CSV table of C-alpha atoms and ligand atoms in Angstrom, one decimal:
chain,number,residue,atom,x,y,z
A,1,MET,CA,116.0,104.1,90.6
A,2,GLY,CA,115.1,102.1,87.5
A,3,ARG,CA,113.4,104.0,84.8
A,4,TYR,CA,110.5,101.5,84.4
A,5,GLU,CA,108.3,99.7,86.8
A,6,PHE,CA,105.7,96.9,86.3
A,7,GLY,CA,108.1,95.3,83.7
A,8,GLY,CA,108.4,98.3,81.4
A,9,PRO,CA,106.3,99.5,78.3
A,10,VAL,CA,105.7,95.9,76.8
A,11,ASN,CA,104.4,94.4,79.8
A,12,VAL,CA,102.3,97.5,80.6
A,13,PHE,CA,100.9,97.3,76.9
A,14,PHE,CA,99.7,93.8,77.7
A,15,MET,CA,98.3,94.8,81.2
A,16,ILE,CA,96.2,97.6,79.4
A,17,PHE,CA,94.3,94.7,77.5
A,18,GLY,CA,94.8,91.9,80.0
A,19,LEU,CA,93.1,93.6,82.9
A,20,PRO,CA,89.7,94.1,81.3
A,21,VAL,CA,89.9,90.6,79.9
A,22,THR,CA,90.5,89.3,83.5
A,23,ILE,CA,87.2,91.1,84.6
A,24,TYR,CA,85.4,89.3,81.7
A,25,GLY,CA,87.3,86.0,82.4
A,26,LEU,CA,86.2,86.1,86.0
A,27,TYR,CA,82.6,86.7,84.9
A,28,VAL,CA,82.6,83.9,82.2
A,29,PHE,CA,84.5,81.2,84.4
A,30,CYS,CA,82.4,82.0,87.5
A,31,ALA,CA,79.0,81.7,85.9
A,32,ARG,CA,75.5,80.9,87.1
A,33,ASP,CA,75.7,77.3,86.5
A,34,SER,CA,79.3,76.7,87.2
A,35,CYS,CA,82.2,78.4,88.8
A,36,SER,CA,85.4,76.6,88.0
A,37,VAL,CA,88.6,76.9,86.1
A,38,MET,CA,88.4,73.3,85.0
A,39,THR,CA,85.4,73.6,82.8
A,40,ILE,CA,85.5,75.4,79.5
A,41,PRO,CA,82.6,77.9,79.9
A,42,SER,CA,80.4,79.0,77.2
A,43,LEU,CA,80.4,82.7,76.3
A,44,PRO,CA,77.5,84.9,77.0
A,45,PRO,CA,75.6,86.3,74.3
A,46,ILE,CA,77.3,89.4,72.8
A,47,GLY,CA,74.2,91.6,73.8
A,48,GLU,CA,75.0,90.8,77.5
A,49,PHE,CA,78.3,92.5,77.3
A,50,PHE,CA,77.0,96.0,76.7
A,51,ASN,CA,73.6,97.9,76.8
A,52,TRP,CA,73.0,101.7,77.0
A,53,LYS,CA,70.8,101.4,80.1
A,54,ALA,CA,73.7,100.1,82.0
A,55,MET,CA,76.0,102.9,80.6
A,56,VAL,CA,73.5,105.6,81.7
A,57,VAL,CA,73.2,104.1,85.2
A,58,TYR,CA,77.1,104.1,85.4
A,59,VAL,CA,77.4,107.6,84.3
A,60,LEU,CA,74.7,108.8,86.5
A,61,TRP,CA,76.4,107.0,89.5
A,62,PHE,CA,79.6,108.8,88.7
A,63,VAL,CA,77.7,112.3,88.3
A,64,TYR,CA,75.8,111.7,91.5
A,65,HIS,CA,79.1,111.2,93.5
A,66,SER,CA,80.7,114.1,91.8
A,67,LEU,CA,77.9,116.3,92.9
A,68,ILE,CA,78.3,115.3,96.5
A,69,TYR,CA,82.2,115.7,96.3
A,70,ILE,CA,81.8,119.3,95.2
A,71,SER,CA,79.1,120.1,97.7
A,72,PRO,CA,79.9,122.1,100.9
A,73,LEU,CA,79.5,118.9,103.1
A,74,GLY,CA,82.4,117.8,105.0
A,75,TYR,CA,85.7,119.7,105.6
A,76,THR,CA,88.9,120.7,103.8
A,77,ALA,CA,92.2,118.9,104.6
A,78,LYS,CA,95.7,119.7,103.5
A,79,GLY,CA,97.8,117.1,101.7
A,80,MET,CA,101.5,116.4,102.1
A,81,LYS,CA,104.1,118.8,100.8
A,82,LEU,CA,104.7,118.7,97.0
A,83,LYS,CA,108.0,118.9,95.2
A,84,ASP,CA,107.4,122.6,94.6
A,85,GLY,CA,106.8,123.1,98.4
A,86,SER,CA,103.0,123.8,98.0
A,87,ARG,CA,100.3,121.7,99.8
A,88,LEU,CA,97.0,121.0,98.1
A,89,GLU,CA,93.6,121.1,99.7
A,90,TYR,CA,91.3,118.2,99.5
A,91,ARG,CA,87.6,118.0,100.1
A,92,MET,CA,86.8,115.4,102.7
A,93,ASN,CA,83.1,114.2,102.6
A,94,GLY,CA,83.4,110.5,101.7
A,95,ILE,CA,81.5,109.4,104.8
A,96,HIS,CA,78.6,111.9,103.8
A,97,ALA,CA,78.4,110.3,100.4
A,98,PHE,CA,78.3,106.9,101.9
A,99,LEU,CA,75.7,107.8,104.5
A,100,LEU,CA,73.6,109.6,101.8
A,101,THR,CA,73.8,106.6,99.3
A,102,HIS,CA,72.6,104.2,102.2
A,103,ILE,CA,69.5,106.5,102.7
A,104,LEU,CA,69.0,106.5,99.0
A,105,PHE,CA,69.3,102.7,98.6
A,106,ALA,CA,66.9,102.2,101.7
A,107,THR,CA,64.4,104.4,100.0
A,108,ALA,CA,65.0,102.3,96.8
A,109,ILE,CA,64.2,99.0,98.6
A,110,TYR,CA,61.1,100.7,100.3
A,111,PHE,CA,59.7,101.6,97.1
A,112,ASP,CA,60.5,98.3,95.5
A,113,THR,CA,63.0,99.6,93.0
A,114,PRO,CA,64.3,96.5,91.2
A,115,VAL,CA,68.0,96.8,92.4
A,116,SER,CA,68.7,93.3,91.0
A,117,PHE,CA,69.2,95.2,87.9
A,118,VAL,CA,72.8,95.3,89.0
A,119,TYR,CA,73.0,91.3,89.0
A,120,ASP,CA,71.0,91.0,85.7
A,121,ASN,CA,73.3,93.6,84.0
A,122,TYR,CA,76.5,93.0,85.7
A,123,LEU,CA,78.6,92.4,82.7
A,124,ALA,CA,77.1,95.5,81.0
A,125,LEU,CA,77.8,97.6,84.0
A,126,ALA,CA,81.5,96.2,84.0
A,127,THR,CA,81.9,97.1,80.3
A,128,SER,CA,80.4,100.6,81.1
A,129,SER,CA,83.1,101.1,83.8
A,130,ILE,CA,85.8,99.8,81.4
A,131,ILE,CA,84.8,102.2,78.6
A,132,PHE,CA,84.4,105.1,81.1
A,133,SER,CA,87.9,104.6,82.8
A,134,THR,CA,89.5,104.3,79.5
A,135,ILE,CA,88.1,107.5,78.2
A,136,LEU,CA,89.0,109.1,81.5
A,137,SER,CA,92.5,107.9,81.2
A,138,LEU,CA,92.8,109.4,77.6
A,139,TYR,CA,91.7,112.6,79.0
A,140,LEU,CA,94.1,112.6,81.8
A,141,TYR,CA,97.1,111.8,79.5
A,142,LEU,CA,96.1,114.7,77.2
A,143,LYS,CA,95.5,117.1,80.2
A,144,SER,CA,98.9,116.3,81.6
A,145,PHE,CA,100.5,118.2,78.8
A,146,SER,CA,98.9,121.5,79.7
A,147,HIS,CA,100.7,124.4,81.2
A,148,GLY,CA,101.7,124.0,84.8
A,149,ALA,CA,100.9,120.4,85.4
A,150,LEU,CA,103.0,119.0,88.1
A,151,LEU,CA,104.2,115.6,86.7
A,152,ALA,CA,104.8,112.4,88.7
A,153,GLU,CA,108.4,111.2,88.8
A,154,GLY,CA,107.5,107.8,87.4
A,155,GLY,CA,105.0,108.5,84.8
A,156,ASN,CA,107.2,111.0,82.8
A,157,THR,CA,109.4,108.7,80.8
A,158,GLY,CA,108.4,110.0,77.2
A,159,ASN,CA,107.2,106.4,76.3
A,160,VAL,CA,103.4,107.1,75.5
A,161,VAL,CA,102.2,103.7,76.5
A,162,TYR,CA,104.0,103.6,79.6
A,163,ASP,CA,103.2,107.1,80.7
A,164,PHE,CA,99.5,106.7,79.7
A,165,PHE,CA,99.4,103.5,82.0
A,166,ILE,CA,101.2,105.0,85.0
A,167,GLY,CA,99.9,108.5,84.8
A,168,ARG,CA,101.9,111.7,83.9
A,169,GLU,CA,100.2,114.2,86.2
A,170,LEU,CA,100.5,113.7,89.9
A,171,ASN,CA,97.2,115.7,90.9
A,172,PRO,CA,95.1,116.3,88.0
A,173,ARG,CA,92.2,118.6,88.9
A,174,VAL,CA,89.1,120.2,87.4
A,175,GLY,CA,89.1,123.7,88.8
A,176,LYS,CA,90.7,124.4,92.1
A,177,MET,CA,89.1,121.7,94.2
A,178,PHE,CA,88.0,118.7,92.1
A,179,ASP,CA,90.9,116.4,92.7
A,180,LEU,CA,90.2,113.6,90.2
A,181,LYS,CA,92.7,111.0,91.7
A,182,LEU,CA,91.2,111.4,95.2
A,183,PHE,CA,87.5,111.3,93.8
A,184,CYS,CA,88.1,108.1,91.9
A,185,GLU,CA,90.2,106.4,94.6
A,186,MET,CA,87.5,106.8,97.2
A,187,ARG,CA,84.1,107.3,95.7
A,188,PRO,CA,82.5,105.9,92.6
A,189,GLY,CA,84.4,102.4,92.6
A,190,LEU,CA,84.8,101.9,96.4
A,191,VAL,CA,81.3,102.9,97.3
A,192,GLY,CA,80.0,101.2,94.2
A,193,TRP,CA,81.5,97.9,95.3
A,194,VAL,CA,79.5,98.0,98.6
A,195,PHE,CA,76.2,98.8,96.8
A,196,ILE,CA,76.9,96.2,94.1
A,197,ASN,CA,77.2,93.7,97.2
A,198,TYR,CA,73.9,95.1,98.5
A,199,CYS,CA,72.1,94.5,95.3
A,200,LEU,CA,73.6,91.0,95.0
A,201,LEU,CA,72.4,90.3,98.6
A,202,VAL,CA,68.8,91.3,97.4
A,203,LYS,CA,69.1,89.0,94.4
A,204,GLU,CA,70.2,86.1,96.7
A,205,TYR,CA,67.2,86.8,98.7
A,206,GLU,CA,64.8,86.8,95.6
A,207,LEU,CA,66.4,83.5,94.3
A,208,GLN,CA,67.0,81.6,97.5
A,209,GLY,CA,64.3,83.0,99.7
A,210,ASN,CA,66.8,83.8,102.5
A,211,VAL,CA,70.1,85.6,103.1
A,212,SER,CA,72.9,83.3,103.9
A,213,VAL,CA,75.3,83.6,106.8
A,214,SER,CA,78.1,83.6,104.2
A,215,MET,CA,76.4,86.5,102.3
A,216,GLY,CA,75.9,88.3,105.5
A,217,LEU,CA,79.5,88.0,106.5
A,218,VAL,CA,81.0,89.0,103.0
A,219,CYS,CA,78.6,92.1,102.9
A,220,THR,CA,79.4,93.2,106.5
A,221,PHE,CA,83.1,92.7,106.2
A,222,GLN,CA,83.4,94.7,102.9
A,223,PHE,CA,80.9,97.2,104.2
A,224,TRP,CA,83.1,97.7,107.3
A,225,TYR,CA,86.4,97.9,105.2
A,226,ILE,CA,84.9,100.8,103.0
A,227,PHE,CA,83.2,102.5,106.0
A,228,ASP,CA,86.6,102.5,107.8
A,229,GLY,CA,88.4,103.9,104.8
A,230,LEU,CA,85.9,106.7,104.4
A,231,TRP,CA,85.8,107.3,108.0
A,232,TYR,CA,89.6,107.9,108.2
A,233,GLU,CA,89.5,109.4,104.6
A,234,GLU,CA,92.2,111.9,105.4
A,235,ALA,CA,94.8,109.0,105.8
A,236,ILE,CA,94.7,108.5,102.0
A,237,LEU,CA,96.6,111.7,101.8
A,238,THR,CA,99.8,110.0,103.1
A,239,THR,CA,99.5,107.0,100.9
A,240,MET,CA,101.8,106.0,97.9
A,241,ASP,CA,98.8,106.5,95.4
A,242,VAL,CA,98.4,110.0,96.4
A,243,VAL,CA,102.0,111.1,97.2
A,244,HIS,CA,103.9,109.3,94.7
A,245,ASP,CA,101.9,107.9,91.7
A,246,GLY,CA,100.5,109.8,88.8
A,247,PHE,CA,96.9,109.5,87.8
A,248,GLY,CA,96.6,107.4,84.6
A,249,TYR,CA,95.2,104.2,83.3
A,250,MET,CA,96.6,102.0,86.1
A,251,LEU,CA,94.7,103.9,88.9
A,252,ALA,CA,91.6,105.0,86.9
A,253,PHE,CA,90.9,101.6,85.7
A,254,GLY,CA,91.8,100.0,89.0
A,255,ASP,CA,89.5,102.4,91.0
A,256,LEU,CA,86.6,102.6,88.6
A,257,ALA,CA,86.5,99.1,86.9
A,258,TRP,CA,88.7,96.6,88.7
A,259,VAL,CA,87.7,97.3,92.4
A,260,PRO,CA,83.9,97.1,91.9
A,261,PHE,CA,83.7,94.3,89.5
A,262,THR,CA,86.4,91.9,90.8
A,263,TYR,CA,86.2,92.5,94.5
A,264,SER,CA,82.3,91.9,94.4
A,265,LEU,CA,83.1,88.2,93.1
A,266,GLN,CA,82.5,86.6,96.4
A,267,ALA,CA,79.1,88.0,96.7
A,268,ARG,CA,78.2,87.3,93.2
A,269,TYR,CA,79.3,83.7,93.6
A,270,LEU,CA,77.1,83.3,96.6
A,271,VAL,CA,74.0,84.3,94.8
A,272,ASP,CA,74.3,81.3,92.4
A,273,HIS,CA,76.3,78.9,94.6
A,274,PRO,CA,74.8,78.8,98.1
A,275,VAL,CA,77.1,77.8,100.9
A,276,ASN,CA,75.9,76.5,104.2
A,277,LEU,CA,78.3,77.7,106.6
A,278,PRO,CA,78.5,76.0,110.2
A,279,MET,CA,78.4,78.5,112.9
A,280,TRP,CA,81.8,77.5,114.2
A,281,ALA,CA,83.3,78.2,110.9
A,282,ALA,CA,81.5,81.6,110.8
A,283,ALA,CA,83.1,82.4,114.2
A,284,VAL,CA,86.6,81.5,113.1
A,285,ILE,CA,86.1,83.7,110.1
A,286,VAL,CA,85.1,86.7,112.2
A,287,GLY,CA,88.1,86.1,114.3
A,288,ILE,CA,90.4,86.3,111.4
A,289,LYS,CA,88.6,89.6,110.1
A,290,LEU,CA,88.9,91.1,113.6
A,291,LEU,CA,92.5,90.3,113.9
A,292,GLY,CA,93.2,91.6,110.5
A,293,TYR,CA,91.3,94.8,111.1
A,294,MET,CA,93.1,95.5,114.3
A,295,THR,CA,96.3,95.0,112.7
A,296,PHE,CA,95.4,97.0,109.6
A,297,ARG,CA,93.8,100.0,111.6
A,298,GLY,CA,96.5,100.1,114.3
A,299,ALA,CA,99.4,100.2,111.8
A,300,ASN,CA,97.7,102.7,109.5
A,301,GLY,CA,96.4,104.9,112.1
A,302,GLN,CA,99.8,104.9,113.8
A,303,LYS,CA,101.8,105.9,110.7
A,304,ASP,CA,99.2,108.6,109.7
A,305,LEU,CA,99.4,110.3,113.2
A,306,PHE,CA,103.0,110.0,113.3
A,307,ARG,CA,103.5,111.7,110.0
A,308,ARG,CA,100.9,114.5,110.7
A,309,ASP,CA,101.9,115.1,114.4
A,310,PRO,CA,105.0,113.2,115.7
A,311,ASN,CA,104.5,114.8,119.2
A,312,HIS,CA,101.0,113.5,119.6
A,313,PRO,CA,100.7,111.7,123.0
A,314,SER,CA,99.8,108.3,121.2
A,315,VAL,CA,103.0,108.1,119.2
A,316,LYS,CA,105.5,110.4,121.1
A,317,HIS,CA,106.8,107.4,123.1
A,318,LEU,CA,107.7,105.4,120.0
A,319,GLU,CA,111.4,104.6,119.2
A,320,THR,CA,112.4,106.3,116.2
A,321,LEU,CA,115.3,106.5,113.6
A,322,GLN,CA,116.2,110.1,112.5
A,323,THR,CA,117.1,110.3,108.9
A,324,ASN,CA,119.2,112.8,107.0
A,325,ARG,CA,116.1,113.5,104.9
A,326,GLY,CA,114.7,115.3,107.9
A,327,THR,CA,111.7,113.0,108.8
A,328,LYS,CA,111.8,110.1,111.3
A,329,LEU,CA,111.0,106.4,110.8
A,330,MET,CA,109.3,104.6,113.5
A,331,ILE,CA,111.2,101.5,114.7
A,332,SER,CA,108.8,100.4,117.5
A,333,GLY,CA,105.2,99.9,117.8
A,334,TRP,CA,103.3,98.2,114.9
A,335,TRP,CA,106.2,99.5,112.5
A,336,GLY,CA,108.9,97.8,114.5
A,337,ILE,CA,107.3,94.4,114.0
A,338,CYS,CA,107.7,94.4,110.2
A,339,ARG,CA,108.1,97.0,107.5
A,340,HIS,CA,104.5,96.7,106.3
A,341,PRO,CA,102.3,95.7,109.1
A,342,ASN,CA,99.3,97.3,107.5
A,343,TYR,CA,99.6,95.0,104.5
A,344,VAL,CA,99.7,92.0,106.7
A,345,GLY,CA,96.3,93.1,108.4
A,346,ASP,CA,94.8,93.8,104.9
A,347,LEU,CA,95.7,90.4,103.7
A,348,MET,CA,94.2,88.7,106.8
A,349,MET,CA,91.0,90.6,106.0
A,350,ALA,CA,91.2,89.6,102.2
A,351,LEU,CA,91.3,86.0,103.4
A,352,SER,CA,88.3,86.4,105.7
A,353,TRP,CA,86.3,87.7,102.7
A,354,SER,CA,86.9,84.4,100.6
A,355,LEU,CA,86.6,81.8,103.3
A,356,PRO,CA,82.6,82.3,103.6
A,357,CYS,CA,82.6,80.9,100.0
A,358,GLY,CA,83.7,77.5,101.2
A,359,PHE,CA,86.0,75.3,99.2
A,360,ASN,CA,84.0,74.2,96.3
A,361,SER,CA,85.7,76.7,93.9
A,362,ILE,CA,88.9,78.3,93.8
A,363,LEU,CA,87.7,81.4,92.1
A,364,PRO,CA,86.2,83.1,95.0
A,365,TYR,CA,90.0,83.1,96.2
A,366,PHE,CA,90.9,85.2,93.4
A,367,TYR,CA,90.8,88.4,95.3
A,368,VAL,CA,93.1,87.2,98.2
A,369,THR,CA,95.5,85.5,95.8
A,370,TYR,CA,95.7,88.6,93.5
A,371,PHE,CA,95.9,90.9,96.5
A,372,THR,CA,99.0,88.9,97.8
A,373,ILE,CA,100.8,89.4,94.7
A,374,LEU,CA,99.8,93.1,94.6
A,375,LEU,CA,100.9,93.8,98.1
A,376,ILE,CA,104.3,92.0,97.6
A,377,HIS,CA,104.9,94.0,94.5
A,378,ARG,CA,103.8,97.2,96.2
A,379,GLN,CA,105.9,96.4,99.2
A,380,LEU,CA,109.0,96.0,96.8
A,381,ARG,CA,108.1,99.3,94.9
A,382,ASP,CA,107.7,101.2,98.2
A,383,GLU,CA,111.0,99.9,99.4
A,384,LYS,CA,112.7,101.0,96.1
A,385,HIS,CA,111.1,104.5,96.6
A,386,CYS,CA,112.2,104.6,100.3
A,387,ARG,CA,115.7,103.5,99.3
A,388,ALA,CA,115.8,106.3,96.9
A,389,LYS,CA,114.4,108.8,99.4
A,390,TYR,CA,116.4,107.9,102.4
A,391,GLY,CA,119.6,106.4,101.0
A,392,HIS,CA,121.8,104.8,103.8
A,393,ASP,CA,119.4,105.5,106.4
A,394,TRP,CA,117.0,103.1,104.7
A,395,ASP,CA,119.7,100.3,105.0
A,396,LYS,CA,120.0,101.2,108.6
A,397,TYR,CA,116.2,101.0,109.2
A,398,CYS,CA,116.1,97.7,107.5
A,399,LYS,CA,118.8,96.3,109.8
A,400,ILE,CA,116.7,97.3,112.7
A,401,VAL,CA,113.3,96.2,111.3
A,402,LYS,CA,114.4,93.0,109.4
A,403,TRP,CA,111.2,91.5,108.4
A,404,ARG,CA,109.2,92.8,105.3
A,405,LEU,CA,105.9,91.3,106.2
A,406,ILE,CA,105.7,88.2,108.4
A,407,PRO,CA,108.5,88.0,111.1
A,408,TYR,CA,110.8,84.9,110.6
A,409,VAL,CA,109.1,84.2,107.3
A,410,TYR,CA,109.5,87.0,104.8
V,501,NDP,P1,101.7,102.9,103.3
V,501,NDP,O1,100.7,103.6,103.7
V,501,NDP,O2,102.2,101.8,104.0
V,501,NDP,O3,103.0,104.0,103.0
V,501,NDP,C1,104.2,103.6,102.8
V,501,NDP,C2,105.1,104.9,103.2
V,501,NDP,O4,105.1,105.0,104.7
V,501,NDP,C3,106.7,104.8,102.9
V,501,NDP,O5,106.7,105.2,101.5
V,501,NDP,C4,107.1,105.8,104.0
V,501,NDP,O6,106.8,107.2,103.4
V,501,NDP,C5,106.2,105.5,105.0
V,501,NDP,N1,107.0,104.7,106.0
V,501,NDP,C6,107.3,103.4,105.9
V,501,NDP,N2,107.9,102.9,107.0
V,501,NDP,C7,107.8,103.9,107.8
V,501,NDP,C8,108.2,103.9,109.3
V,501,NDP,N3,108.8,102.7,109.8
V,501,NDP,N4,107.7,105.0,110.0
V,501,NDP,C9,107.3,106.1,109.3
V,501,NDP,N5,106.8,106.0,108.1
V,501,NDP,C10,107.2,105.2,107.4
V,501,NDP,O7,101.5,102.4,101.6
V,501,NDP,P2,100.4,102.2,100.7
V,501,NDP,O8,100.0,103.5,100.3
V,501,NDP,O9,100.9,101.2,99.8
V,501,NDP,O10,99.2,101.6,101.6
V,501,NDP,C11,98.2,102.2,102.3
V,501,NDP,C12,97.1,101.1,102.8
V,501,NDP,O11,96.2,100.9,101.6
V,501,NDP,C13,97.6,99.9,103.3
V,501,NDP,O12,96.9,99.4,104.5
V,501,NDP,C14,97.3,98.9,102.1
V,501,NDP,O13,97.1,97.6,102.6
V,501,NDP,C15,96.0,99.6,101.5
V,501,NDP,N6,95.9,99.2,100.1
V,501,NDP,C16,94.7,98.6,99.7
V,501,NDP,C17,94.5,98.3,98.4
V,501,NDP,C18,93.4,97.5,97.9
V,501,NDP,O14,93.1,97.4,96.8
V,501,NDP,N7,92.5,97.2,98.8
V,501,NDP,C19,95.6,98.6,97.4
V,501,NDP,C20,96.7,99.3,97.7
V,501,NDP,C21,96.8,99.7,99.2
V,501,NDP,P3,107.5,108.4,104.0
V,501,NDP,O15,108.5,108.1,105.0
V,501,NDP,O16,107.9,109.3,102.8
V,501,NDP,O17,106.4,109.1,104.9
């Protein structure tokens, strides 16, 4: 396998700065009075970029989720076998955190707490998340040199910039049970995204006097995506992020800053740019979302179950390819249609989140565009890892399951 991914150290160096700039760019170009890539926007006053109140709110949010994570709520699950033969234990209580936060939010609304603070301080909150994730990444990089740290294959090249970005240590932990990667992947950012959406919905109500169908769809769809992810939280333990990637700037920034502050763009757009969605269009969009969800859930559920218990009655009947590595690859069911049916479902859902914003601006389509690039790149990365893991068996598998994502297209 090549030594470097993501275009190597130079590319990665520019990404470290380019990714936060993109968050700011989306805010500046998709502003209150205009949301277009064709108009040169005016920059917000410098004071809008940072304030201590937003920083405190962000840190409290992180601490609040950390406390739930280390609480006895939920159960403990075992991760996949590591290189050294051990299996780590993970606390699974994301759904509890989600439920508790809903109760907290409902209470805040009941007591007229000004949650539109999030809309008014969106930029400052984004800056706080960028600062926080950068500091966390520096800590992770330094911590990875501590005695006994199990290093990720890809993030241990010796190039400081590259390793800082990719992540040196595979499963950095505080104490025995606080898994920083799993926590950041599933909690402050993902749950934060849903609650940012809710705050934007409240702001729309304050400004427009009603909640639009489009806003309702965006918030419901994205709520459902996160609810599903947390309900099946254990499935994260078989994903590439947990099994293969180190925990560095790429994931820390992605989880804590990028996800909440770029994925909530559609809801932010709708606050300032109302869309009158006809019912037939809403019905078509719901149809796309449902089809996408069925594909996404079906494929992810099938793989997760198959990896955990290949003899389970729901997957036992599937045709498989035995590999020399010892594990089997499914060649029928969802995974017989193409090599990444879960990505296809995810992409259909991504499209259904942008469509409620109509066609007056291209910027609400940022997510689905970026996500297509991300998943094609991810699919190529995964394929490279699988070829390294499975050798000739992977070529055999590719001959049987020919299509990467869309049969007869790609
Ligand atoms: P997958 O969950 O698809 O895992 C890929 C691994 O599955 C492979 O490395 C291989 O590992 C195993 N596998 C591949 N083919 C088969 C087969 N035929 N039979 C059995 N096992 C197989 O990858 P990701 O971690 O990339 O994605 C997980 C989910 O997260 C996806 O739904 C994706 O869309 C979503 N996602 C969402 C993001 C977002 O920002 N919203 C970002 C990234 C991902 P092995 O054989 O070693 O088990």
